[in-house]
Amino acid sequence: KAGVTQTPRYLIKTRGQQVTLSCSPISGHRSVSWYQQTPGQGLQFLFEYFSETQRNKGNFPGRFSGRQFSNSRSEMNVSTLELGDSALYLCASSLGGTGGFQETQYFGPGTRLLVL
Amino acid sequence: AQTVTQSQPEMSVQEAETVTLSCTYDTSESNYYLFWYKQPPSRQMILVIRQEAYKQQNATENRFSVNFQKAAKSFSLKISDSQLGDTAMYFCAFMKVIGAGNNRKLIWGLGTSLAVNP
C-alpha cells in the first residue's frame, strides 16, 4: 500500500496570504489528523477528520480550518498567515475505529511552510 | 491536563550498543495507548512501537522494546544493537480519549535526539 502523501512539500508565503495543504491517507484509512510541528512547541494537534466530519479539534485559532472529502483525502487551510505559522505541517491517517491497531496513526512526509 | 515528558533532550550511543530513552506521562485515565515514533533527518515520522495500557506485557518490535510501568506512569524505549540508521528524533506519545465515542488525540513529548556514532 502507498503511504500517506502530502502536497506540496515546501511552500513560501507572505504574511496575510492564505494557504491550502493537501493530504491523501493510506487506502482504507478513514481518519486524518493534522499536526503543527515547530522547534519550540513540538507537535501540536490541529484537528481530526473522520468520514468527512471534524470529530476532534485542538487549540488553534479559527484561521486554521480543514475538510475531508468522500475519498478521505483532506485539506487544511490557513487564512491570514502570520510569521508564527511557519512550521512543518504533518498529516497522519488511521483506520479510525477503536482499539490500538485501529487508532495507530501513520504520518506523511509533511509540508514545510515558511511565512515571510 | 495530560502531559508527556521526555527528560533527555539529546543522547548518543555507540553503534551496536544498547540505549534507553525515557518517557513519563501524567493521566488519570486507566485505559490509553502509548507510542514511540522516530523522525529521522528526512523528517518522515515513523511508528516504532505501540503499547496498550491494559496489557501488562511489554511490547517488542525486533531490536526495539519498551519498559512499561503503569503505576509509575513510565514508558521507556530500549534500542538494542544500535545501528547508524537509528539516528533520529524519538517522540513519545500518549493517546487520550476525549469524551465518549471515538474521539482520540495524541499528546506528544518534546522528543529526544538520538545520535548513533560509528
Coordinates of C-alpha atoms in Angstrom, one line a residue:
Chain A
K1 CA 0.0 0.0 0.0
A2 CA 1.1 3.5 -0.7
G3 CA 1.8 5.6 2.4
V4 CA 0.4 9.0 3.4
T5 CA 1.2 11.6 0.8
Q6 CA 1.2 15.4 1.3
T7 CA 1.4 18.2 -1.2
P8 CA 3.1 20.5 -1.6
R9 CA 6.3 19.5 0.2
Y10 CA 7.5 23.1 0.5
L11 CA 5.7 26.4 0.5
I12 CA 6.8 30.0 0.9
K13 CA 4.1 32.6 1.6
T14 CA 3.9 36.2 2.9
R15 CA 2.0 37.5 5.8
G16 CA -1.7 38.0 5.2
Q17 CA -1.9 35.4 2.5
Q18 CA -3.8 32.1 2.8
V19 CA -2.6 28.6 2.1
T20 CA -4.1 25.2 1.4
L21 CA -2.3 22.0 2.2
S22 CA -3.4 18.6 1.0
C23 CA -3.2 15.1 2.5
S24 CA -4.0 11.7 0.9
P25 CA -4.3 9.0 3.5
I26 CA -3.4 5.3 3.2
S27 CA -6.0 3.4 1.2
G28 CA -8.8 2.3 3.5
H29 CA -8.0 4.8 6.3
R30 CA -10.9 7.0 7.2
S31 CA -9.4 9.2 9.8
V32 CA -7.0 12.1 9.0
S33 CA -5.3 14.1 11.7
W34 CA -3.2 17.3 11.3
Y35 CA -0.4 18.5 13.4
Q36 CA 1.8 21.5 13.5
Q37 CA 5.5 20.9 14.4
T38 CA 7.8 23.7 15.5
P39 CA 11.2 23.5 17.3
G40 CA 9.9 25.4 20.3
Q41 CA 6.4 23.8 20.7
G42 CA 7.0 20.4 19.4
L43 CA 3.9 18.7 17.8
Q44 CA 0.6 20.3 18.4
F45 CA -2.7 18.7 17.4
L46 CA -4.8 20.8 15.0
F47 CA -7.8 18.6 14.2
E48 CA -9.0 15.2 13.1
Y49 CA -11.5 14.3 10.4
F50 CA -13.4 11.1 10.1
S51 CA -15.9 10.3 7.4
E52 CA -16.0 13.9 6.2
T53 CA -16.7 15.2 9.7
Q54 CA -14.4 17.0 12.1
R55 CA -14.6 14.9 15.3
N56 CA -11.8 16.4 17.3
K57 CA -10.1 19.8 17.4
G58 CA -7.0 21.3 19.1
N59 CA -6.5 24.8 20.5
F60 CA -5.7 26.7 17.4
P61 CA -7.4 29.9 16.2
G62 CA -10.2 29.9 13.6
R63 CA -7.8 30.8 10.9
F64 CA -6.9 27.2 10.8
S65 CA -9.6 25.1 9.2
G66 CA -9.9 21.8 7.4
R67 CA -12.1 19.5 5.5
Q68 CA -12.3 15.9 4.3
F69 CA -13.7 14.6 1.1
S70 CA -15.6 11.4 0.4
N71 CA -12.5 9.6 -0.7
S72 CA -10.9 10.5 2.7
R73 CA -8.5 13.0 1.3
S74 CA -8.1 16.0 3.5
E75 CA -7.2 19.6 3.1
M76 CA -6.0 22.1 5.7
N77 CA -6.4 25.8 5.1
V78 CA -4.7 28.7 7.0
S79 CA -6.0 32.1 6.3
T80 CA -4.3 35.5 7.1
L81 CA -0.9 33.9 7.6
E82 CA 1.3 35.1 10.4
L83 CA 5.0 34.7 10.8
G84 CA 4.4 32.3 13.7
D85 CA 2.6 29.9 11.3
S86 CA 6.0 28.9 9.8
A87 CA 6.2 25.2 10.7
L88 CA 6.2 21.7 9.4
Y89 CA 2.6 20.5 9.0
L90 CA 2.2 16.8 9.4
C91 CA -0.8 14.8 8.3
A92 CA -1.5 11.3 9.8
S93 CA -4.0 8.7 8.8
S94 CA -5.5 5.8 10.7
L95 CA -8.3 3.3 10.2
G96 CA -10.3 5.3 12.6
G97 CA -12.0 2.6 14.7
T98 CA -11.4 1.7 18.3
G99 CA -8.5 -0.3 19.6
G100 CA -4.8 0.2 19.4
F101 CA -4.4 -1.2 15.9
Q102 CA -7.3 0.8 14.5
E103 CA -6.1 4.0 16.1
T104 CA -2.4 3.9 15.2
Q105 CA -1.5 6.9 13.1
Y106 CA 0.8 6.8 10.1
F107 CA 2.4 10.0 9.0
G108 CA 3.1 11.7 5.8
P109 CA 6.4 13.5 5.0
G110 CA 5.0 16.9 5.9
T111 CA 4.6 20.3 4.3
R112 CA 7.2 22.8 5.2
L113 CA 5.6 26.3 5.3
L114 CA 7.7 29.4 5.5
V115 CA 5.9 32.7 6.1
L116 CA 7.9 35.8 5.3
Chain B
A1 CA -4.2 18.1 31.7
Q2 CA -2.4 15.1 30.3
T3 CA 1.3 15.7 29.7
V4 CA 4.2 13.7 28.3
T5 CA 7.7 14.4 29.5
Q6 CA 10.9 13.2 27.8
S7 CA 13.7 14.3 30.2
Q8 CA 16.6 13.6 27.8
P9 CA 16.7 16.2 25.0
E10 CA 19.8 14.6 23.5
M11 CA 21.5 11.3 23.8
S12 CA 24.3 9.4 22.0
V13 CA 25.3 5.8 21.7
Q14 CA 28.0 3.8 20.0
E15 CA 27.0 1.5 17.2
A16 CA 26.0 -2.0 18.4
E17 CA 25.4 -0.8 22.0
T18 CA 22.1 -0.5 23.8
V19 CA 20.4 2.7 24.7
T20 CA 17.3 3.5 26.7
L21 CA 15.1 6.6 26.2
S22 CA 12.9 7.7 29.0
C23 CA 9.3 8.9 28.9
T24 CA 6.9 9.7 31.7
Y25 CA 3.3 10.8 31.4
D26 CA 0.6 12.1 33.6
T27 CA -3.0 10.9 33.3
S28 CA -5.9 10.0 35.5
E29 CA -7.3 7.5 32.9
S30 CA -6.9 3.8 33.3
N31 CA -7.0 2.8 29.6
Y32 CA -5.0 4.5 26.9
Y33 CA -2.3 3.8 24.4
L34 CA 1.3 4.8 24.3
F35 CA 3.5 5.1 21.2
W36 CA 7.1 5.7 20.3
Y37 CA 7.7 7.4 16.9
K38 CA 11.0 8.2 15.3
Q39 CA 11.7 11.1 12.9
P40 CA 14.9 10.7 11.0
P41 CA 16.6 13.7 9.4
S42 CA 14.5 13.2 6.3
R43 CA 11.5 14.2 8.5
Q44 CA 9.2 11.3 7.9
M45 CA 7.6 10.3 11.2
I46 CA 7.7 6.5 11.6
L47 CA 5.9 4.4 14.2
V48 CA 8.4 2.4 16.2
I49 CA 6.2 0.6 18.8
R50 CA 2.8 0.7 20.4
Q51 CA 1.6 -0.3 23.9
E52 CA -1.9 -0.7 25.1
A53 CA -2.2 0.3 28.8
Y54 CA -4.4 -2.7 29.6
K55 CA -1.7 -5.1 28.5
Q56 CA 0.9 -5.9 31.2
Q57 CA 3.3 -7.5 28.7
N58 CA 5.9 -5.1 27.3
A59 CA 5.7 -4.6 23.6
T60 CA 8.7 -5.6 21.4
E61 CA 9.5 -5.0 17.8
N62 CA 12.7 -6.6 16.7
R63 CA 15.5 -4.5 18.3
F64 CA 13.0 -2.1 20.0
S65 CA 11.3 -2.9 23.3
V66 CA 9.6 -0.9 25.9
N67 CA 9.6 -1.0 29.7
F68 CA 6.0 0.0 30.6
Q69 CA 5.5 0.7 34.3
K70 CA 1.8 1.7 34.6
A71 CA 1.9 2.6 38.3
A72 CA 4.9 4.8 37.8
K73 CA 3.5 6.2 34.5
S74 CA 6.7 5.4 32.8
F75 CA 7.2 4.2 29.2
S76 CA 10.9 3.9 28.3
L77 CA 12.2 2.7 24.9
K78 CA 15.2 0.4 24.7
I79 CA 17.1 0.1 21.5
S80 CA 19.4 -2.9 21.3
D81 CA 22.3 -3.3 18.9
S82 CA 22.0 0.3 17.8
Q83 CA 22.5 1.0 14.1
L84 CA 23.6 4.2 12.3
G85 CA 20.1 4.3 10.8
D86 CA 18.6 4.7 14.3
T87 CA 19.9 8.2 14.4
A88 CA 16.7 10.3 14.7
M89 CA 14.5 12.3 16.9
Y90 CA 12.4 10.0 19.1
F91 CA 9.0 11.1 20.3
C92 CA 6.9 9.5 23.0
A93 CA 3.1 10.0 22.5
F94 CA 0.1 9.3 24.6
M95 CA -3.3 8.7 23.1
K96 CA -6.0 10.3 25.2
V97 CA -9.7 9.6 25.0
I98 CA -11.8 12.7 24.7
G99 CA -15.3 12.3 25.9
A100 CA -17.4 9.4 24.8
G101 CA -17.2 7.7 21.5
N102 CA -14.2 7.5 19.2
N103 CA -12.7 10.9 19.8
R104 CA -8.9 10.5 20.1
K105 CA -6.0 12.8 20.4
L106 CA -2.3 12.2 20.5
I107 CA -0.3 14.2 23.1
W108 CA 3.4 14.4 22.4
G109 CA 6.6 14.8 24.3
L110 CA 9.2 17.2 23.0
G111 CA 11.4 14.5 21.8
T112 CA 14.9 13.0 22.4
S113 CA 17.5 13.5 19.7
L114 CA 19.5 10.3 19.4
A115 CA 22.8 10.1 17.6
V116 CA 24.3 6.7 16.9
N117 CA 28.1 7.0 16.5
P118 CA 30.2 4.7 14.4

